[in-house]
Amino acid sequence: MSTVSRASLDQKLALAKRCSREATLAGAKAAAVATIASAIPTLASVRMLPWAKANINPTGQALIISTVAGMAYFIAADKKILSLARRHSFEEAPDHLKNTSYQGVGRPHPAFFRP
């Protein structure tokens, strides 16, 4: 059994903190863009369309805009976390797993699969 050193744990903790910070910033940027992108058509439609003017009150408008912003935040943050985890897991993988090219012999690929 191998023991885990304190330095190794500290390094992994620092990496996790940095990754979560990057994901938080990516999510915040996406939420800001989504807020603007959803607020403009929502507010414009309430002023111009009779159906929206009659049926969407200010609480509904806020709910639409905040839902879009929240979804954008979590989707962007999740994508960032997954991409960072994929990158870091590949960096820490053994060398024999990093070689992803297939060198075996077998049936030739059909023409539409050839590069």
Coordinates of N, CA and C in Angstrom, one line a residue:
M1 N 0.8 -1.2 0.0 CA 0.0 0.0 0.0 C 0.9 1.2 0.0
S2 N 0.5 2.2 -0.8 CA 1.3 3.4 -0.8 C 0.6 4.5 0.1
T3 N 1.4 5.3 0.7 CA 0.9 6.4 1.5 C 0.9 7.7 0.7
V4 N 0.0 8.5 1.0 CA -0.2 9.8 0.3 C 0.5 10.9 1.1
S5 N 1.4 11.6 0.5 CA 2.1 12.6 1.2 C 1.3 13.9 1.4
R6 N 1.7 14.6 2.4 CA 1.0 15.9 2.7 C 1.1 16.9 1.5
A7 N 2.3 16.9 0.9 CA 2.6 17.8 -0.2 C 1.7 17.4 -1.4
S8 N 1.5 16.1 -1.7 CA 0.6 15.7 -2.7 C -0.8 16.1 -2.5
L9 N -1.3 16.0 -1.3 CA -2.6 16.4 -1.0 C -2.8 17.9 -1.1
D10 N -1.8 18.7 -0.7 CA -1.8 20.1 -0.8 C -1.8 20.5 -2.3
Q11 N -1.1 19.8 -3.1 CA -1.0 20.1 -4.5 C -2.4 19.9 -5.2
K12 N -3.0 18.7 -4.8 CA -4.3 18.4 -5.4 C -5.4 19.4 -4.9
L13 N -5.3 19.8 -3.7 CA -6.3 20.8 -3.1 C -6.1 22.1 -3.8
A14 N -4.9 22.6 -4.1 CA -4.6 23.8 -4.8 C -5.2 23.7 -6.2
L15 N -5.0 22.6 -6.9 CA -5.5 22.4 -8.2 C -7.0 22.4 -8.3
A16 N -7.6 21.8 -7.3 CA -9.1 21.8 -7.2 C -9.6 23.2 -7.0
K17 N -9.0 24.0 -6.1 CA -9.4 25.4 -5.9 C -9.3 26.2 -7.1
R18 N -8.2 26.0 -7.9 CA -8.0 26.8 -9.1 C -9.0 26.4 -10.1
C19 N -9.3 25.1 -10.2 CA -10.3 24.7 -11.2 C -11.7 25.2 -10.9
S20 N -12.0 25.2 -9.6 CA -13.4 25.7 -9.2 C -13.5 27.2 -9.4
R21 N -12.4 27.9 -9.2 CA -12.4 29.3 -9.5 C -12.6 29.6 -11.0
E22 N -11.8 28.9 -11.8 CA -12.0 29.0 -13.3 C -13.4 28.7 -13.7
A23 N -14.0 27.7 -13.1 CA -15.4 27.3 -13.5 C -16.4 28.4 -13.0
T24 N -16.1 28.9 -11.8 CA -17.0 30.0 -11.3 C -17.0 31.2 -12.2
L25 N -15.8 31.6 -12.7 CA -15.6 32.8 -13.6 C -16.3 32.5 -14.9
A26 N -16.1 31.3 -15.4 CA -16.7 30.9 -16.7 C -18.3 31.0 -16.6
G27 N -18.8 30.5 -15.5 CA -20.2 30.5 -15.3 C -20.8 31.9 -15.1
A28 N -20.0 32.8 -14.4 CA -20.5 34.1 -14.2 C -20.5 34.9 -15.5
K29 N -19.5 34.7 -16.4 CA -19.5 35.3 -17.7 C -20.7 34.9 -18.5
A30 N -20.9 33.6 -18.5 CA -22.0 33.0 -19.3 C -23.4 33.6 -18.8
A31 N -23.5 33.7 -17.4 CA -24.7 34.2 -16.9 C -24.9 35.6 -17.2
A32 N -23.9 36.4 -17.2 CA -24.0 37.8 -17.6 C -24.5 38.0 -19.1
V33 N -23.9 37.2 -19.9 CA -24.3 37.3 -21.3 C -25.7 36.8 -21.5
A34 N -26.1 35.7 -20.8 CA -27.4 35.2 -21.0 C -28.4 36.1 -20.4
T35 N -28.1 36.9 -19.3 CA -29.0 37.8 -18.8 C -29.3 38.9 -19.8
I36 N -28.3 39.4 -20.4 CA -28.5 40.5 -21.4 C -29.3 39.9 -22.6
A37 N -28.9 38.7 -23.0 CA -29.5 38.1 -24.2 C -31.0 37.7 -24.0
S38 N -31.4 37.5 -22.8 CA -32.8 37.1 -22.5 C -33.6 38.3 -22.0
A39 N -32.9 39.3 -21.4 CA -33.7 40.5 -20.9 C -34.2 41.3 -22.1
I40 N -33.4 41.5 -23.1 CA -33.8 42.4 -24.2 C -35.1 41.9 -24.9
P41 N -35.1 40.6 -25.4 CA -36.4 40.2 -26.0 C -37.5 40.1 -25.1
T42 N -37.3 39.7 -23.8 CA -38.4 39.6 -22.8 C -39.0 41.0 -22.6
L43 N -38.2 42.0 -22.3 CA -38.7 43.3 -22.0 C -39.3 43.9 -23.3
A44 N -38.7 43.7 -24.4 CA -39.3 44.2 -25.7 C -40.6 43.6 -26.0
S45 N -40.8 42.3 -25.8 CA -42.0 41.6 -26.1 C -43.1 42.0 -25.2
V46 N -42.8 42.3 -23.9 CA -43.9 42.8 -23.0 C -44.4 44.1 -23.4
R47 N -43.5 44.9 -24.0 CA -44.0 46.3 -24.4 C -44.7 46.3 -25.8
M48 N -44.3 45.3 -26.7 CA -44.8 45.4 -28.0 C -46.0 44.4 -28.3
L49 N -45.9 43.2 -27.7 CA -46.9 42.2 -28.0 C -48.1 42.3 -27.0
P50 N -49.3 42.3 -27.6 CA -50.5 42.4 -26.7 C -50.6 41.2 -25.7
W51 N -50.4 40.0 -26.2 CA -50.5 38.8 -25.4 C -49.5 38.9 -24.2
A52 N -48.3 39.2 -24.5 CA -47.3 39.3 -23.5 C -47.6 40.4 -22.5
K53 N -48.1 41.5 -23.0 CA -48.4 42.6 -22.1 C -49.5 42.2 -21.1
A54 N -50.4 41.4 -21.6 CA -51.6 41.0 -20.8 C -51.2 39.9 -19.8
N55 N -50.3 39.0 -20.2 CA -50.1 37.8 -19.4 C -48.8 37.7 -18.7
I56 N -47.8 38.5 -19.0 CA -46.5 38.4 -18.3 C -46.3 39.6 -17.4
N57 N -46.4 39.4 -16.1 CA -46.3 40.5 -15.2 C -44.8 40.7 -14.8
P58 N -44.4 41.7 -14.1 CA -42.9 41.9 -13.8 C -42.3 40.7 -13.1
T59 N -43.1 40.0 -12.3 CA -42.5 38.8 -11.6 C -42.2 37.7 -12.6
G60 N -43.1 37.5 -13.6 CA -42.8 36.6 -14.7 C -41.6 36.9 -15.5
Q61 N -41.5 38.2 -15.8 CA -40.3 38.7 -16.6 C -39.0 38.4 -15.8
A62 N -39.0 38.7 -14.5 CA -37.8 38.4 -13.7 C -37.5 36.9 -13.6
L63 N -38.6 36.1 -13.6 CA -38.4 34.7 -13.5 C -37.8 34.1 -14.8
I64 N -38.3 34.6 -15.9 CA -37.7 34.2 -17.2 C -36.3 34.5 -17.3
I65 N -35.9 35.8 -17.0 CA -34.5 36.2 -17.1 C -33.6 35.5 -16.1
S66 N -34.1 35.3 -14.9 CA -33.2 34.7 -13.9 C -33.0 33.2 -14.2
T67 N -34.1 32.6 -14.7 CA -33.9 31.1 -15.0 C -32.9 30.9 -16.2
V68 N -33.0 31.8 -17.2 CA -32.0 31.7 -18.2 C -30.6 31.9 -17.7
A69 N -30.4 32.9 -16.9 CA -29.1 33.2 -16.3 C -28.6 32.0 -15.5
G70 N -29.4 31.5 -14.6 CA -29.0 30.4 -13.8 C -28.7 29.1 -14.6
M71 N -29.4 28.8 -15.6 CA -29.1 27.7 -16.5 C -27.8 27.9 -17.2
A72 N -27.6 29.1 -17.7 CA -26.3 29.4 -18.4 C -25.1 29.3 -17.4
Y73 N -25.3 29.7 -16.2 CA -24.2 29.6 -15.2 C -23.8 28.2 -15.0
F74 N -24.8 27.3 -14.7 CA -24.5 26.0 -14.3 C -24.0 25.1 -15.5
I75 N -24.5 25.4 -16.7 CA -24.1 24.7 -17.9 C -22.6 25.1 -18.2
A76 N -22.3 26.4 -18.2 CA -20.9 26.8 -18.5 C -20.0 26.3 -17.4
A77 N -20.3 26.4 -16.1 CA -19.5 25.9 -15.1 C -19.2 24.4 -15.2
D78 N -20.3 23.7 -15.5 CA -20.1 22.2 -15.6 C -19.2 21.8 -16.8
K79 N -19.4 22.5 -17.9 CA -18.6 22.2 -19.0 C -17.1 22.5 -18.7
K80 N -16.9 23.6 -18.0 CA -15.5 24.0 -17.7 C -14.9 23.0 -16.7
I81 N -15.6 22.6 -15.7 CA -15.1 21.6 -14.8 C -14.8 20.3 -15.5
L82 N -15.7 19.8 -16.4 CA -15.4 18.6 -17.1 C -14.2 18.7 -18.0
S83 N -14.1 19.8 -18.7 CA -12.9 20.0 -19.6 C -11.6 20.0 -18.8
L84 N -11.6 20.7 -17.6 CA -10.4 20.7 -16.8 C -10.1 19.3 -16.2
A85 N -11.1 18.6 -15.8 CA -10.9 17.3 -15.3 C -10.3 16.3 -16.3
R86 N -10.9 16.5 -17.5 CA -10.4 15.6 -18.7 C -8.9 16.0 -18.9
R87 N -8.6 17.2 -19.0 CA -7.2 17.7 -19.3 C -6.3 17.2 -18.2
H88 N -6.7 17.3 -16.9 CA -5.8 17.0 -15.8 C -5.6 15.4 -15.7
S89 N -6.7 14.7 -16.0 CA -6.6 13.3 -15.9 C -5.7 12.7 -17.0
F90 N -5.7 13.4 -18.2 CA -4.8 13.0 -19.2 C -3.4 13.3 -18.9
E91 N -3.1 14.4 -18.2 CA -1.8 14.8 -17.8 C -1.2 13.8 -16.8
E92 N -2.0 13.3 -15.9 CA -1.5 12.4 -14.9 C -1.6 10.9 -15.3
A93 N -2.0 10.6 -16.5 CA -2.1 9.3 -16.9 C -0.8 8.7 -17.2
P94 N -0.6 7.3 -17.0 CA 0.7 6.7 -17.4 C 0.9 6.8 -18.9
D95 N 2.2 6.8 -19.3 CA 2.6 7.0 -20.7 C 1.9 6.0 -21.6
H96 N 1.8 4.7 -21.2 CA 1.2 3.7 -22.1 C -0.3 4.0 -22.4
L97 N -0.9 4.8 -21.6 CA -2.3 5.1 -21.8 C -2.5 6.4 -22.6
K98 N -1.4 7.2 -22.7 CA -1.5 8.5 -23.4 C -1.4 8.2 -24.9
N99 N -0.8 7.2 -25.4 CA -0.7 6.9 -26.8 C -2.1 6.3 -27.2
T100 N -2.8 7.2 -27.9 CA -4.2 6.8 -28.3 C -4.3 6.4 -29.7
S101 N -3.1 6.3 -30.4 CA -3.2 5.9 -31.8 C -3.3 4.4 -31.9
Y102 N -4.1 3.9 -32.8 CA -4.3 2.4 -32.9 C -3.3 1.9 -33.9
Q103 N -2.4 0.9 -33.5 CA -1.4 0.4 -34.3 C -1.7 -1.0 -34.8
G104 N -2.8 -1.6 -34.4 CA -3.1 -3.0 -34.7 C -3.4 -3.2 -36.1
V105 N -3.4 -4.5 -36.5 CA -3.8 -4.8 -37.9 C -5.2 -5.4 -37.8
G106 N -5.9 -5.2 -38.8 CA -7.3 -5.6 -38.8 C -7.9 -5.3 -40.2
R107 N -9.2 -5.3 -40.2 CA -9.9 -4.9 -41.4 C -9.6 -3.4 -41.7
P108 N -9.4 -3.2 -43.0 CA -9.2 -1.8 -43.4 C -10.5 -1.0 -43.2
H109 N -10.4 0.3 -42.9 CA -11.6 1.1 -42.7 C -12.2 1.4 -44.1
P110 N -13.5 1.5 -44.1 CA -14.2 2.0 -45.3 C -13.7 3.3 -45.8
A111 N -13.9 3.6 -47.0 CA -13.3 4.9 -47.6 C -13.8 6.1 -46.8
F112 N -15.0 6.1 -46.4 CA -15.5 7.3 -45.7 C -15.0 7.5 -44.3
F113 N -14.3 6.5 -43.7 CA -13.7 6.7 -42.4 C -12.2 7.1 -42.6
R114 N -11.6 7.0 -43.7 CA -10.2 7.3 -43.9 C -10.0 8.8 -43.8
P115 N -8.9 9.2 -43.2 CA -8.6 10.6 -43.1 C -8.2 11.3 -44.4

